[in-house]
mmCIF file of C-alpha atoms in Angstrom:
data_model
loop_
_atom_site.group_PDB
_atom_site.id
_atom_site.type_symbol
_atom_site.label_atom_id
_atom_site.label_comp_id
_atom_site.label_asym_id
_atom_site.label_seq_id
_atom_site.Cartn_x
_atom_site.Cartn_y
_atom_site.Cartn_z
ATOM 1 C CA MET A 1 -93.827 -54.093 10.857
ATOM 2 C CA LYS A 2 -97.078 -55.943 11.473
ATOM 3 C CA LEU A 3 -97.931 -57.845 14.648
ATOM 4 C CA VAL A 4 -100.979 -60.040 15.243
ATOM 5 C CA SER A 5 -102.410 -61.434 18.470
ATOM 6 C CA TRP A 6 -105.149 -64.067 18.568
ATOM 7 C CA ASN A 7 -106.614 -66.288 21.266
ATOM 8 C CA VAL A 8 -107.314 -69.347 19.112
ATOM 9 C CA ASN A 9 -109.163 -71.315 21.837
ATOM 10 C CA GLY A 10 -107.488 -74.564 20.808
ATOM 11 C CA LEU A 11 -105.077 -74.326 17.912
ATOM 12 C CA ARG A 12 -105.842 -77.761 16.473
ATOM 13 C CA ALA A 13 -109.530 -76.856 16.214
ATOM 14 C CA CYS A 14 -108.721 -73.392 14.840
ATOM 15 C CA VAL A 15 -106.513 -74.869 12.108
ATOM 16 C CA LYS A 16 -109.536 -76.850 10.930
ATOM 17 C CA LYS A 17 -111.505 -73.588 10.785
ATOM 18 C CA GLY A 18 -109.176 -71.555 8.585
ATOM 19 C CA PHE A 19 -106.287 -70.475 10.812
ATOM 20 C CA LEU A 20 -103.651 -71.070 8.146
ATOM 21 C CA ASP A 21 -105.622 -69.154 5.506
ATOM 22 C CA TYR A 22 -105.688 -66.113 7.766
ATOM 23 C CA PHE A 23 -102.062 -66.590 8.801
ATOM 24 C CA GLU A 24 -100.916 -66.511 5.180
ATOM 25 C CA GLU A 25 -103.215 -63.644 4.249
ATOM 26 C CA VAL A 26 -102.221 -61.332 7.098
ATOM 27 C CA ASP A 27 -98.482 -61.993 6.570
ATOM 28 C CA ALA A 28 -97.481 -60.754 10.016
ATOM 29 C CA ASP A 29 -93.882 -60.233 11.036
ATOM 30 C CA ILE A 30 -94.739 -61.448 14.541
ATOM 31 C CA PHE A 31 -97.821 -63.595 15.204
ATOM 32 C CA CYS A 32 -98.735 -64.244 18.845
ATOM 33 C CA ILE A 33 -101.335 -66.785 19.915
ATOM 34 C CA GLN A 34 -102.901 -67.717 23.220
ATOM 35 C CA GLU A 35 -104.827 -70.719 24.546
ATOM 36 C CA THR A 36 -103.107 -73.209 22.259
ATOM 37 C CA LYS A 37 -104.479 -76.113 24.344
ATOM 38 C CA LEU A 38 -101.858 -78.630 23.262
ATOM 39 C CA GLN A 39 -98.571 -80.248 24.206
ATOM 40 C CA ASP A 40 -95.277 -80.663 22.392
ATOM 41 C CA GLY A 41 -95.665 -82.988 19.405
ATOM 42 C CA GLN A 42 -99.448 -82.660 19.115
ATOM 43 C CA ILE A 43 -99.327 -80.397 16.068
ATOM 44 C CA ASP A 44 -96.929 -79.911 13.177
ATOM 45 C CA LEU A 45 -97.244 -76.458 11.651
ATOM 46 C CA ALA A 46 -95.253 -75.846 8.490
ATOM 47 C CA LEU A 47 -94.899 -72.060 8.660
ATOM 48 C CA LYS A 48 -92.292 -71.292 6.032
ATOM 49 C CA GLY A 49 -90.097 -68.354 6.929
ATOM 50 C CA TYR A 50 -91.034 -68.320 10.619
ATOM 51 C CA TYR A 51 -89.277 -69.313 13.816
ATOM 52 C CA GLN A 52 -91.668 -70.961 16.282
ATOM 53 C CA TYR A 53 -91.605 -70.608 20.073
ATOM 54 C CA TRP A 54 -94.045 -72.468 22.318
ATOM 55 C CA ASN A 55 -94.862 -72.316 26.015
ATOM 56 C CA TYR A 56 -96.962 -75.361 26.925
ATOM 57 C CA ALA A 57 -98.989 -75.725 30.113
ATOM 58 C CA LEU A 58 -98.215 -78.755 32.253
ATOM 59 C CA LYS A 59 -101.925 -79.571 32.309
ATOM 60 C CA LYS A 60 -102.987 -81.221 29.059
ATOM 61 C CA GLY A 61 -105.438 -79.384 26.801
ATOM 62 C CA TYR A 62 -105.123 -76.191 28.828
ATOM 63 C CA SER A 63 -103.849 -72.657 28.321
ATOM 64 C CA GLY A 64 -100.541 -72.284 26.418
ATOM 65 C CA THR A 65 -98.995 -69.556 24.269
ATOM 66 C CA ALA A 66 -96.861 -69.402 21.132
ATOM 67 C CA VAL A 67 -95.114 -66.847 18.941
ATOM 68 C CA PHE A 68 -94.271 -67.210 15.251
ATOM 69 C CA THR A 69 -91.713 -64.665 14.068
ATOM 70 C CA LYS A 70 -89.894 -63.917 10.833
ATOM 71 C CA GLU A 71 -86.913 -62.426 12.654
ATOM 72 C CA LYS A 72 -85.052 -64.626 15.087
ATOM 73 C CA PRO A 73 -85.163 -62.986 18.532
ATOM 74 C CA LEU A 74 -82.061 -62.258 20.551
ATOM 75 C CA THR A 75 -83.488 -64.106 23.552
ATOM 76 C CA VAL A 76 -86.656 -65.998 24.515
ATOM 77 C CA LYS A 77 -87.963 -66.235 28.078
ATOM 78 C CA TYR A 78 -90.694 -68.491 29.479
ATOM 79 C CA GLY A 79 -91.713 -66.829 32.735
ATOM 80 C CA VAL A 80 -91.097 -63.588 34.648
ATOM 81 C CA GLY A 81 -88.387 -62.182 36.888
ATOM 82 C CA ASP A 82 -85.878 -64.887 37.747
ATOM 83 C CA LYS A 83 -88.228 -67.675 36.668
ATOM 84 C CA ASP A 84 -87.291 -69.615 33.552
ATOM 85 C CA ALA A 85 -90.606 -71.490 33.393
ATOM 86 C CA GLU A 86 -94.200 -71.275 34.602
ATOM 87 C CA ASP A 87 -96.708 -74.095 34.947
ATOM 88 C CA GLU A 88 -99.611 -72.703 32.926
ATOM 89 C CA GLY A 89 -97.728 -71.622 29.796
ATOM 90 C CA ARG A 90 -99.111 -68.099 29.942
ATOM 91 C CA ILE A 91 -96.073 -65.938 29.203
ATOM 92 C CA LEU A 92 -93.590 -65.686 26.345
ATOM 93 C CA THR A 93 -91.068 -62.843 26.049
ATOM 94 C CA LEU A 94 -89.070 -62.341 22.856
ATOM 95 C CA GLU A 95 -86.267 -59.805 22.810
ATOM 96 C CA TYR A 96 -85.392 -57.930 19.608
ATOM 97 C CA PRO A 97 -82.756 -55.243 19.082
ATOM 98 C CA GLU A 98 -85.219 -52.344 19.476
ATOM 99 C CA PHE A 99 -87.895 -53.764 21.794
ATOM 100 C CA TYR A 100 -89.389 -56.673 23.716
ATOM 101 C CA VAL A 101 -92.585 -58.512 22.774
ATOM 102 C CA VAL A 102 -94.417 -60.000 25.760
ATOM 103 C CA ASN A 103 -97.238 -62.345 24.752
ATOM 104 C CA VAL A 104 -99.630 -63.317 27.555
ATOM 105 C CA TYR A 105 -102.769 -65.254 28.291
ATOM 106 C CA SER A 106 -103.906 -63.633 31.531
ATOM 107 C CA PRO A 107 -105.659 -65.888 34.056
ATOM 108 C CA ASN A 108 -109.454 -65.835 34.131
ATOM 109 C CA SER A 109 -110.755 -65.034 37.602
ATOM 110 C CA GLN A 110 -113.618 -67.493 36.942
ATOM 111 C CA ARG A 111 -117.346 -66.982 37.130
ATOM 112 C CA ASP A 112 -117.483 -67.218 40.929
ATOM 113 C CA LEU A 113 -114.266 -65.139 41.247
ATOM 114 C CA ALA A 114 -112.571 -68.147 42.871
ATOM 115 C CA ARG A 115 -109.337 -67.249 41.082
ATOM 116 C CA LEU A 116 -109.474 -63.483 41.509
ATOM 117 C CA THR A 117 -106.773 -63.409 44.200
ATOM 118 C CA PHE A 118 -104.469 -65.526 42.030
ATOM 119 C CA ARG A 119 -105.237 -63.286 39.069
ATOM 120 C CA LEU A 120 -104.378 -60.101 40.964
ATOM 121 C CA GLU A 121 -101.118 -61.585 42.286
ATOM 122 C CA TRP A 122 -100.228 -62.625 38.719
ATOM 123 C CA GLU A 123 -100.999 -59.089 37.513
ATOM 124 C CA GLN A 124 -98.773 -57.555 40.169
ATOM 125 C CA GLU A 125 -95.896 -59.831 39.241
ATOM 126 C CA MET A 126 -96.405 -58.931 35.580
ATOM 127 C CA PHE A 127 -96.470 -55.213 36.426
ATOM 128 C CA ILE A 128 -93.088 -55.493 38.140
ATOM 129 C CA TYR A 129 -91.686 -57.552 35.259
ATOM 130 C CA LEU A 130 -92.821 -55.066 32.603
ATOM 131 C CA ASN A 131 -91.331 -52.222 34.591
ATOM 132 C CA GLN A 132 -88.009 -54.080 34.710
ATOM 133 C CA LEU A 133 -88.054 -54.650 30.948
ATOM 134 C CA GLU A 134 -88.913 -51.018 30.231
ATOM 135 C CA LYS A 135 -85.768 -49.900 31.998
ATOM 136 C CA ILE A 136 -83.822 -51.764 29.300
ATOM 137 C CA LYS A 137 -85.838 -51.073 26.139
ATOM 138 C CA PRO A 138 -89.459 -50.426 25.034
ATOM 139 C CA VAL A 139 -92.087 -53.149 25.348
ATOM 140 C CA ILE A 140 -94.939 -54.373 23.158
ATOM 141 C CA PHE A 141 -97.315 -56.181 25.528
ATOM 142 C CA CYS A 142 -100.076 -58.200 23.883
ATOM 143 C CA GLY A 143 -102.545 -61.011 24.283
ATOM 144 C CA ASP A 144 -105.814 -62.050 25.852
ATOM 145 C CA MET A 145 -105.793 -59.997 29.044
ATOM 146 C CA ASN A 146 -109.210 -61.206 30.173
ATOM 147 C CA VAL A 147 -110.497 -57.773 31.199
ATOM 148 C CA ALA A 148 -112.754 -55.185 29.593
ATOM 149 C CA HIS A 149 -111.201 -51.941 30.759
ATOM 150 C CA GLN A 150 -113.976 -49.383 30.332
ATOM 151 C CA ASP A 151 -117.750 -49.402 29.838
ATOM 152 C CA ILE A 152 -117.184 -48.787 26.131
ATOM 153 C CA ASP A 153 -115.291 -52.093 25.928
ATOM 154 C CA ILE A 154 -118.295 -54.260 26.800
ATOM 155 C CA ARG A 155 -121.794 -54.482 25.379
ATOM 156 C CA ASN A 156 -123.706 -54.708 28.664
ATOM 157 C CA ALA A 157 -121.572 -52.836 31.179
ATOM 158 C CA LYS A 158 -124.251 -52.291 33.823
ATOM 159 C CA SER A 159 -125.324 -55.926 34.097
ATOM 160 C CA ASN A 160 -121.718 -57.226 34.021
ATOM 161 C CA ARG A 161 -120.234 -54.879 36.593
ATOM 162 C CA GLY A 162 -118.487 -56.984 39.243
ATOM 163 C CA ASN A 163 -118.415 -60.112 37.095
ATOM 164 C CA SER A 164 -115.227 -61.951 36.109
ATOM 165 C CA GLY A 165 -113.293 -59.777 33.670
ATOM 166 C CA PHE A 166 -115.148 -56.636 34.708
ATOM 167 C CA THR A 167 -114.415 -56.306 38.406
ATOM 168 C CA ILE A 168 -113.125 -53.075 39.912
ATOM 169 C CA GLU A 169 -109.908 -54.892 40.845
ATOM 170 C CA GLU A 170 -109.163 -56.258 37.358
ATOM 171 C CA ARG A 171 -110.018 -52.997 35.647
ATOM 172 C CA GLY A 172 -107.839 -51.180 38.159
ATOM 173 C CA LYS A 173 -104.841 -53.310 37.203
ATOM 174 C CA MET A 174 -105.297 -52.297 33.558
ATOM 175 C CA SER A 175 -105.606 -48.654 34.606
ATOM 176 C CA ALA A 176 -102.345 -48.982 36.559
ATOM 177 C CA LEU A 177 -100.552 -50.240 33.438
ATOM 178 C CA LEU A 178 -101.796 -47.277 31.429
ATOM 179 C CA GLU A 179 -100.862 -44.879 34.215
ATOM 180 C CA MET A 180 -97.407 -46.474 34.205
ATOM 181 C CA GLY A 181 -97.111 -45.173 30.643
ATOM 182 C CA PHE A 182 -98.385 -47.995 28.446
ATOM 183 C CA ILE A 183 -100.625 -47.099 25.512
ATOM 184 C CA ASP A 184 -103.813 -49.002 24.684
ATOM 185 C CA THR A 185 -103.122 -48.844 20.954
ATOM 186 C CA TYR A 186 -106.677 -49.501 19.798
ATOM 187 C CA ARG A 187 -108.044 -46.653 21.925
ATOM 188 C CA HIS A 188 -105.115 -44.498 20.816
ATOM 189 C CA PHE A 189 -106.505 -44.575 17.276
ATOM 190 C CA SER A 190 -110.209 -45.138 18.032
ATOM 191 C CA PRO A 191 -110.907 -43.530 21.418
ATOM 192 C CA ASN A 192 -114.682 -43.369 21.054
ATOM 193 C CA GLN A 193 -115.449 -46.373 18.849
ATOM 194 C CA GLU A 194 -118.335 -48.360 20.284
ATOM 195 C CA GLY A 195 -119.091 -51.983 19.478
ATOM 196 C CA ALA A 196 -115.387 -52.804 19.041
ATOM 197 C CA PHE A 197 -115.119 -56.242 20.592
ATOM 198 C CA THR A 198 -112.691 -59.168 20.405
ATOM 199 C CA TRP A 199 -114.580 -61.916 22.267
ATOM 200 C CA TRP A 200 -118.124 -63.245 22.052
ATOM 201 C CA SER A 201 -119.834 -66.091 23.882
ATOM 202 C CA TYR A 202 -120.630 -69.207 21.860
ATOM 203 C CA MET A 203 -124.279 -68.831 22.897
ATOM 204 C CA SER A 204 -126.729 -68.674 19.995
ATOM 205 C CA ASN A 205 -126.646 -65.454 17.899
ATOM 206 C CA VAL A 206 -124.408 -63.605 20.376
ATOM 207 C CA ARG A 207 -121.663 -62.895 17.857
ATOM 208 C CA GLU A 208 -124.147 -62.088 15.097
ATOM 209 C CA ARG A 209 -125.725 -59.486 17.409
ATOM 210 C CA ASN A 210 -122.254 -58.259 18.454
ATOM 211 C CA ILE A 211 -122.819 -58.787 22.162
ATOM 212 C CA GLY A 212 -119.167 -58.908 23.041
ATOM 213 C CA TRP A 213 -116.212 -57.775 25.125
ATOM 214 C CA ARG A 214 -112.886 -56.187 24.146
ATOM 215 C CA ILE A 215 -110.420 -58.215 26.199
ATOM 216 C CA ASP A 216 -107.515 -58.626 23.726
ATOM 217 C CA TYR A 217 -104.961 -55.841 23.566
ATOM 218 C CA PHE A 218 -101.776 -54.463 22.116
ATOM 219 C CA LEU A 219 -100.231 -52.195 24.744
ATOM 220 C CA THR A 220 -96.968 -50.415 23.983
ATOM 221 C CA SER A 221 -94.462 -48.353 25.903
ATOM 222 C CA LYS A 222 -94.929 -44.602 25.591
ATOM 223 C CA ALA A 223 -91.566 -44.438 23.814
ATOM 224 C CA LEU A 224 -93.084 -46.288 20.835
ATOM 225 C CA GLU A 225 -95.973 -43.823 20.370
ATOM 226 C CA PRO A 226 -94.320 -41.875 17.493
ATOM 227 C CA TYR A 227 -93.950 -45.096 15.521
ATOM 228 C CA LEU A 228 -97.510 -46.418 15.820
ATOM 229 C CA ILE A 229 -99.293 -46.617 12.469
ATOM 230 C CA SER A 230 -102.582 -48.402 13.150
ATOM 231 C CA ALA A 231 -104.387 -50.799 15.481
ATOM 232 C CA GLU A 232 -107.240 -52.877 14.101
ATOM 233 C CA ILE A 233 -109.686 -55.570 15.166
ATOM 234 C CA ASP A 234 -110.331 -58.277 12.556
ATOM 235 C CA ALA A 235 -113.804 -59.073 13.858
ATOM 236 C CA HIS A 236 -114.809 -60.755 10.591
ATOM 237 C CA ILE A 237 -112.318 -63.584 11.132
ATOM 238 C CA LEU A 238 -113.934 -66.673 12.640
ATOM 239 C CA GLY A 239 -112.352 -69.889 13.938
ATOM 240 C CA SER A 240 -112.392 -69.011 17.643
ATOM 241 C CA ASP A 241 -114.600 -67.217 20.155
ATOM 242 C CA HIS A 242 -111.977 -64.457 19.944
ATOM 243 C CA CYS A 243 -110.921 -62.606 16.799
ATOM 244 C CA PRO A 244 -107.419 -61.466 15.830
ATOM 245 C CA ILE A 245 -106.118 -57.977 16.545
ATOM 246 C CA VAL A 246 -103.454 -56.296 14.416
ATOM 247 C CA LEU A 247 -100.833 -53.655 15.219
ATOM 248 C CA ALA A 248 -98.798 -51.834 12.579
ATOM 249 C CA ILE A 249 -95.664 -50.049 13.771
ATOM 250 C CA GLU A 250 -92.730 -48.512 11.922
ATOM 251 C CA LEU A 251 -89.436 -48.559 13.773
ATOM 252 C CA SER A 252 -87.130 -47.629 10.891
ATOM 253 C CA ARG A 253 -88.355 -44.162 9.907
ATOM 254 C CA ASN A 254 -85.763 -41.772 8.619
#
C-alpha cells in the first residue's frame, strides 16, 4: 500500500503546475493533501477510481484538507473528539478495517508567535484524540505539521531557534508524540540523512540551494513498525512550496 501526503498551497494553482501528472504517476492508494485553499464547487477533479473527501475552511481561500482513496473508508470524521466539524478544515480522519488515517494541516504559530498558544492547545487536543484512536486500532498520522523536530530537519538551526515552527514548545509537542509511541517514518529509515527537506521559501534561489525545513511527516503507531517498507521525500516534484512525501506499508504479509 502506498500513501502520499502533500501540502499543495492552493490546489487550483497546483493543478496548473502538474498536480495531476504526479497524481497519476505515483498511483497512491491513499493521497492526502493540505492547504487546498478552496470551497465546495470551486474545483472539479476527475480522479477515476478514487473516493474524494474534503474538509473546507469556513474562511474562503484558506487552509483546507482532502483525501483521495481507492478503498472506501468505513467512516469519515471532520474534527476531533466529539466534534463533527471544525472551522479551519484542518483535520480529516478516515477509518479502514486495519487502521485509521488522520490527515492534518497543523496551525502555523505565525512569525510573531501570535498564534503559538492556539497552536499548542490544538496540539494537545490532537494528542488526546490520537491516543483515543490508538486504543481502537493503529493510526497513520500525516500532513503538514508545521514544525522541524530536530536540528537535522532544518538548514539553519542556530539562526531559526525560537522562530515559528522551531520553538521549544512546538518541538516538544512532536517529541511527546514520538514518546507516546509514534514512529517518524522518514527518520526510521534515514536517521542521519541531512538536507532532507519538504518545504522551501519562495525567496529567490532558496529551493535551488536547498535551504529548507522538514515539516511534513508520516507518523505511525508502533504496532505498524513491522509492516513499514519505505518512507521517501519527492523533493524533485514542484508545483508548491512543499514537496510530496511517500509512505509504503504492507499490511497483508503472510
